[in-house]
Amino acid sequence: MNKLLQKIQSKNCYIIAEIGMNHDGSFGNAIRLIEEATKSGVDAVKFQMHISEAETLADAPTPPYFTIEKRYEYFNRTSFTYLEWEKLRDFTHSLGLDFIVSPFSQKAAEILTKLKIDGFKIASGETTNLPLLEYIDKQQIPVLLSTGMSNWDEIDQAVNALKNNLCMIFQCSSEYPCQPESVGINVIQEMKKRYPGIPIGFSDHTLSSSSAIAALYSGATIFEKHFTLSKKMYGADARFSFEPHEMKSFIDEIRFIEKVLINPVDKNNLEKYKQMKLVFEKSIVASKNLPKGKILEISDLDFKKPGNGIRADKYHEIIGKKLKCDINHNEQILYSFLE
C-alpha cells in the first residue's frame, strides 16, 4: 500500500487545499498560499502543472474567463522552473503537508515523477486521456481521479487504466461555481458500491460548506476546496475559491461533523446526565396535606423538581397504596411512607 493511501485511510477526513493556478505565476504567492493553507488545517496542497506546447494548440478555444490574455500565453507566463517546483515541494513537506499536482500532459507527468511528488491528481478534462493515465499508472505514485465531466463508462475506463496506483475517486461537478442542483451527492453512494475498497472524495466547487457536510454524511472521506489569498486576485479560479478565513471555517465544520459521525451515542448509557436528571426531572409530591391511612388517588399527587424522589413516571405504582404517616403539602412521597 502506498504512503498517501495509508495516510488517507488512517484519517476519517483528509482535506486538500486546491491552490491550482491561484498563485498567478508568483513564487511568493505560492509560498504564502501554502503557509495559509497550513494554518487552516489542511492535510495537503494541490497545484497544477501546465506546459502550453505540450497540452494545447495555440488556437484552441479559450474559456470565457480568459478575456485579457490567451490561455496559451497564460500558461507560459505562470509556469515555474524545476528548481521552484522543488522548493515548493520541500516547503510543503517542511510544514507536514502532502504535495499533490495535476499534470495536463505527459511531459508534465514526467517532470512531476522526477520531482517525486506525493500524488497525481487527474483533472476532469484528463479522465479520457488514456495515454496519460496509462503512463502515470506505471510511475508508482498515488493517483487521485476527478470525474466532473465524465459518465460512468468513462470513469470505469479510467479506473481500469489506473488499476495499479488509484488512490481515490472524487465526485465533482465541472461548474464554477457549482449550483446546488448540480452537486450530485447521490453519486458518492453509487461510487462506493461501484468501486469497493477505493476511498471516495468530494471536490467542492460550491460557494459554501453545506455540500461538503452532506458529502461527509454520505460517505466521502476526502475533500478538496479551491483556495486563494483573495477572491479579487486575477485568474480563472480565484473568484470561487475560499479565502483563508473561509477555509478555516470550512475545515472546522468538516472536523466537527467528523466527530459527530464517528462517535455514536448509546441512549442506554447516559451516566453523564445523572446529575442533570436530578435537577430537571420531576418527583412525586403531595398535592395537599395527606393524613395517615389515606388511600392515594391521582388527585393527591403533584409532580415537581427535583428528581431525587419517586420519579413522575412511577406514579401508577403508588396509586391505591395506604399512607403509614401524615404527609405535608409539597412533601415528597417516598416508598417508605407506604404500606
Coordinates of C-alpha atoms in Angstrom, one line a residue, residues 17-252:
A17 CA -6.5 22.9 -0.5
E18 CA -6.6 23.3 -4.3
I19 CA -4.2 26.1 -4.9
G20 CA -4.2 25.4 -8.6
M21 CA -3.1 28.4 -10.5
N22 CA -4.2 31.0 -7.9
H23 CA -0.6 32.0 -7.4
D24 CA -0.7 33.6 -10.9
G25 CA 2.9 32.7 -11.6
S26 CA 4.2 34.3 -8.4
F27 CA 6.5 32.0 -6.4
G28 CA 6.0 34.3 -3.4
N29 CA 2.2 33.9 -3.7
A30 CA 2.6 30.2 -4.0
I31 CA 4.6 30.1 -0.7
R32 CA 2.1 32.3 1.0
L33 CA -0.7 30.1 -0.1
I34 CA 1.0 27.0 1.3
E35 CA 1.5 28.9 4.6
E36 CA -2.1 30.0 4.8
A37 CA -3.4 26.5 3.9
T38 CA -1.3 25.1 6.7
K39 CA -2.8 27.5 9.2
S40 CA -6.3 26.4 8.0
G41 CA -5.6 22.8 9.0
V42 CA -5.5 21.1 5.6
D43 CA -3.7 17.8 5.0
A44 CA -2.4 18.6 1.6
V45 CA -2.0 21.3 -1.0
K46 CA -2.5 20.8 -4.7
F47 CA -1.1 22.7 -7.7
Q48 CA -1.5 22.4 -11.4
M49 CA 1.4 22.0 -13.9
H50 CA 0.6 23.4 -17.3
I51 CA 3.1 23.3 -20.2
S52 CA 1.4 25.1 -23.1
E53 CA 3.2 23.5 -26.0
A54 CA 2.6 20.0 -24.6
E55 CA -1.1 20.3 -23.8
T56 CA -2.8 22.6 -26.1
L57 CA -2.8 24.1 -29.6
A58 CA -2.2 27.8 -29.7
D59 CA -5.6 28.4 -31.4
A60 CA -7.6 26.1 -29.1
P61 CA -10.9 27.6 -27.8
T62 CA -10.4 29.8 -24.8
P63 CA -12.7 29.7 -21.8
P64 CA -14.8 32.8 -21.4
Y65 CA -13.0 33.9 -18.2
F66 CA -9.8 34.5 -20.2
T67 CA -10.6 37.9 -21.6
I68 CA -7.2 39.7 -21.2
E69 CA -4.7 37.1 -22.4
K70 CA -4.9 33.9 -24.3
R71 CA -4.8 30.7 -22.3
Y72 CA -1.7 29.5 -24.1
E73 CA 0.1 32.7 -23.1
Y74 CA -1.3 32.5 -19.6
F75 CA 0.2 29.0 -19.0
N76 CA 3.6 30.1 -20.2
R77 CA 3.5 33.2 -18.0
T78 CA 2.5 31.5 -14.9
S79 CA 4.8 28.4 -15.1
F80 CA 7.5 27.7 -12.5
T81 CA 11.1 26.4 -13.1
Y82 CA 12.1 23.0 -12.0
L83 CA 14.0 24.5 -9.1
E84 CA 11.0 26.5 -8.0
W85 CA 8.9 23.3 -8.0
E86 CA 11.5 21.6 -5.9
K87 CA 11.4 24.4 -3.4
L88 CA 7.6 24.4 -3.3
R89 CA 7.6 20.6 -2.7
D90 CA 10.2 20.9 0.0
F91 CA 8.5 23.8 1.7
T92 CA 5.2 21.9 1.7
H93 CA 6.8 18.9 3.3
S94 CA 8.6 21.0 5.9
L95 CA 5.1 22.1 7.1
G96 CA 3.9 18.5 7.3
L97 CA 1.6 18.6 4.3
D98 CA 1.4 16.3 1.2
F99 CA 2.3 17.8 -2.1
I100 CA -0.1 16.9 -4.9
V101 CA 0.0 18.2 -8.5
S102 CA -2.3 17.8 -11.5
P103 CA -0.4 17.2 -14.8
F104 CA -2.0 18.2 -18.1
S105 CA 0.4 16.4 -20.4
Q106 CA 2.8 13.5 -20.3
K107 CA 5.7 16.0 -20.3
A108 CA 4.3 17.5 -17.1
A109 CA 3.8 14.0 -15.6
E110 CA 7.4 13.1 -16.4
I111 CA 8.7 16.2 -14.6
L112 CA 6.4 15.5 -11.6
T113 CA 7.6 11.9 -11.5
K114 CA 11.2 13.2 -11.3
L115 CA 10.1 15.6 -8.5
K116 CA 8.7 12.6 -6.5
I117 CA 5.5 14.3 -5.6
D118 CA 3.2 12.7 -3.2
G119 CA 0.3 12.2 -5.6
F120 CA -1.0 12.9 -9.1
K121 CA -4.5 14.5 -9.3
I122 CA -6.2 13.7 -12.6
A123 CA -8.3 16.7 -13.6
S124 CA -11.7 16.1 -15.1
G125 CA -10.6 17.0 -18.6
E126 CA -7.9 14.4 -18.5
T127 CA -10.1 11.5 -17.4
T128 CA -10.4 10.3 -21.0
N129 CA -6.7 10.9 -21.8
L130 CA -5.8 7.2 -21.7
P131 CA -2.2 7.6 -22.9
L132 CA -1.6 10.0 -20.0
L133 CA -3.4 7.7 -17.5
E134 CA -1.5 4.6 -18.6
Y135 CA 1.8 6.5 -18.4
I136 CA 1.0 7.7 -14.9
D137 CA -0.1 4.3 -13.7
K138 CA 3.4 3.0 -14.3
Q139 CA 5.1 5.6 -12.1
Q140 CA 4.3 4.1 -8.7
I141 CA 2.9 7.4 -7.5
P142 CA -0.6 7.5 -5.9
V143 CA -3.3 8.8 -8.2
L144 CA -6.4 10.9 -7.3
L145 CA -9.1 10.7 -10.0
S146 CA -11.6 13.5 -10.7
T147 CA -14.8 12.7 -12.6
G148 CA -16.5 16.1 -13.1
M149 CA -17.1 15.8 -16.9
S150 CA -17.2 12.0 -17.2
N151 CA -20.0 9.5 -17.5
W152 CA -19.9 6.0 -15.9
D153 CA -18.3 4.3 -18.9
E154 CA -15.5 6.9 -19.0
I155 CA -14.9 6.6 -15.2
D156 CA -14.8 2.8 -15.5
Q157 CA -12.3 3.1 -18.3
A158 CA -10.1 5.5 -16.2
V159 CA -10.3 3.3 -13.1
N160 CA -9.2 0.3 -15.2
A161 CA -6.3 2.3 -16.7
L162 CA -5.2 3.3 -13.2
K163 CA -5.6 -0.1 -11.6
N164 CA -2.1 -0.2 -10.0
N165 CA -2.0 3.2 -8.3
L166 CA -5.5 4.6 -8.0
C167 CA -5.8 6.1 -4.5
M168 CA -9.2 7.8 -4.5
I169 CA -12.0 8.9 -6.7
F170 CA -13.7 12.3 -6.5
Q171 CA -17.3 13.2 -7.2
C172 CA -17.3 16.7 -8.5
S173 CA -19.3 18.8 -11.0
S174 CA -17.4 20.8 -13.5
E175 CA -19.3 24.1 -12.9
Y176 CA -17.6 27.1 -11.4
P177 CA -19.2 27.9 -9.1
C178 CA -21.4 24.9 -8.8
Q179 CA -25.1 25.4 -8.2
P180 CA -27.0 23.2 -5.7
E181 CA -28.9 21.4 -8.4
S182 CA -25.6 20.1 -9.9
V183 CA -23.7 18.9 -6.7
G184 CA -24.6 15.3 -7.1
I185 CA -24.3 14.0 -3.6
N186 CA -26.1 10.8 -4.7
V187 CA -23.1 9.9 -6.8
I188 CA -21.0 9.3 -3.8
Q189 CA -23.0 6.3 -2.6
E190 CA -23.1 4.9 -6.2
M191 CA -19.3 5.2 -6.3
K192 CA -18.9 3.4 -3.0
K193 CA -20.9 0.5 -4.4
R194 CA -19.2 0.6 -7.9
Y195 CA -15.6 0.8 -6.7
P196 CA -15.4 -1.0 -3.3
G197 CA -12.2 -0.5 -1.4
I198 CA -11.4 2.8 -3.0
P199 CA -11.9 5.9 -0.9
I200 CA -14.4 8.3 -2.3
G201 CA -13.9 12.1 -2.2
F202 CA -15.8 15.2 -2.9
S203 CA -14.2 18.1 -4.9
D204 CA -16.4 21.0 -3.8
H205 CA -17.0 23.8 -6.3
T206 CA -19.8 25.5 -4.4
L207 CA -19.6 28.7 -2.5
S208 CA -20.5 27.2 0.9
S209 CA -19.7 24.3 3.2
S210 CA -23.1 22.7 3.2
S211 CA -22.5 20.4 0.3
A212 CA -19.3 19.1 1.8
I213 CA -21.1 18.3 5.1
A214 CA -23.7 16.4 3.1
A215 CA -21.0 14.6 1.2
L216 CA -19.3 13.6 4.5
Y217 CA -22.6 12.2 5.8
S218 CA -23.0 10.3 2.5
G219 CA -19.6 8.6 3.0
A220 CA -17.0 10.8 1.4
T221 CA -13.7 10.9 3.3
I222 CA -11.6 13.2 1.2
F223 CA -12.4 16.8 0.5
E224 CA -10.9 19.3 -1.9
K225 CA -11.7 23.0 -1.9
H226 CA -10.2 25.8 -4.1
F227 CA -8.1 28.1 -2.1
T228 CA -6.9 31.7 -2.7
L229 CA -5.5 34.7 -0.8
S230 CA -8.2 36.9 -2.1
K231 CA -11.2 36.4 -4.4
K232 CA -10.1 39.6 -6.1
M233 CA -6.9 38.1 -7.4
Y234 CA -6.5 37.6 -11.2
G235 CA -7.1 34.1 -12.6
A236 CA -9.7 31.6 -13.5
D237 CA -10.4 30.1 -10.1
A238 CA -9.9 32.9 -7.5
R239 CA -13.4 34.2 -7.7
F240 CA -15.0 31.0 -6.5
S241 CA -12.2 29.9 -4.2
F242 CA -12.2 30.1 -0.4
E243 CA -10.1 32.8 1.3
P244 CA -8.0 31.8 4.4
H245 CA -10.7 32.6 6.9
E246 CA -13.3 30.8 4.9
M247 CA -11.1 27.7 4.5
K248 CA -10.5 27.7 8.3
S249 CA -14.3 27.8 8.9
F250 CA -14.8 25.1 6.2
I251 CA -12.3 22.8 7.9
D252 CA -13.7 23.5 11.3

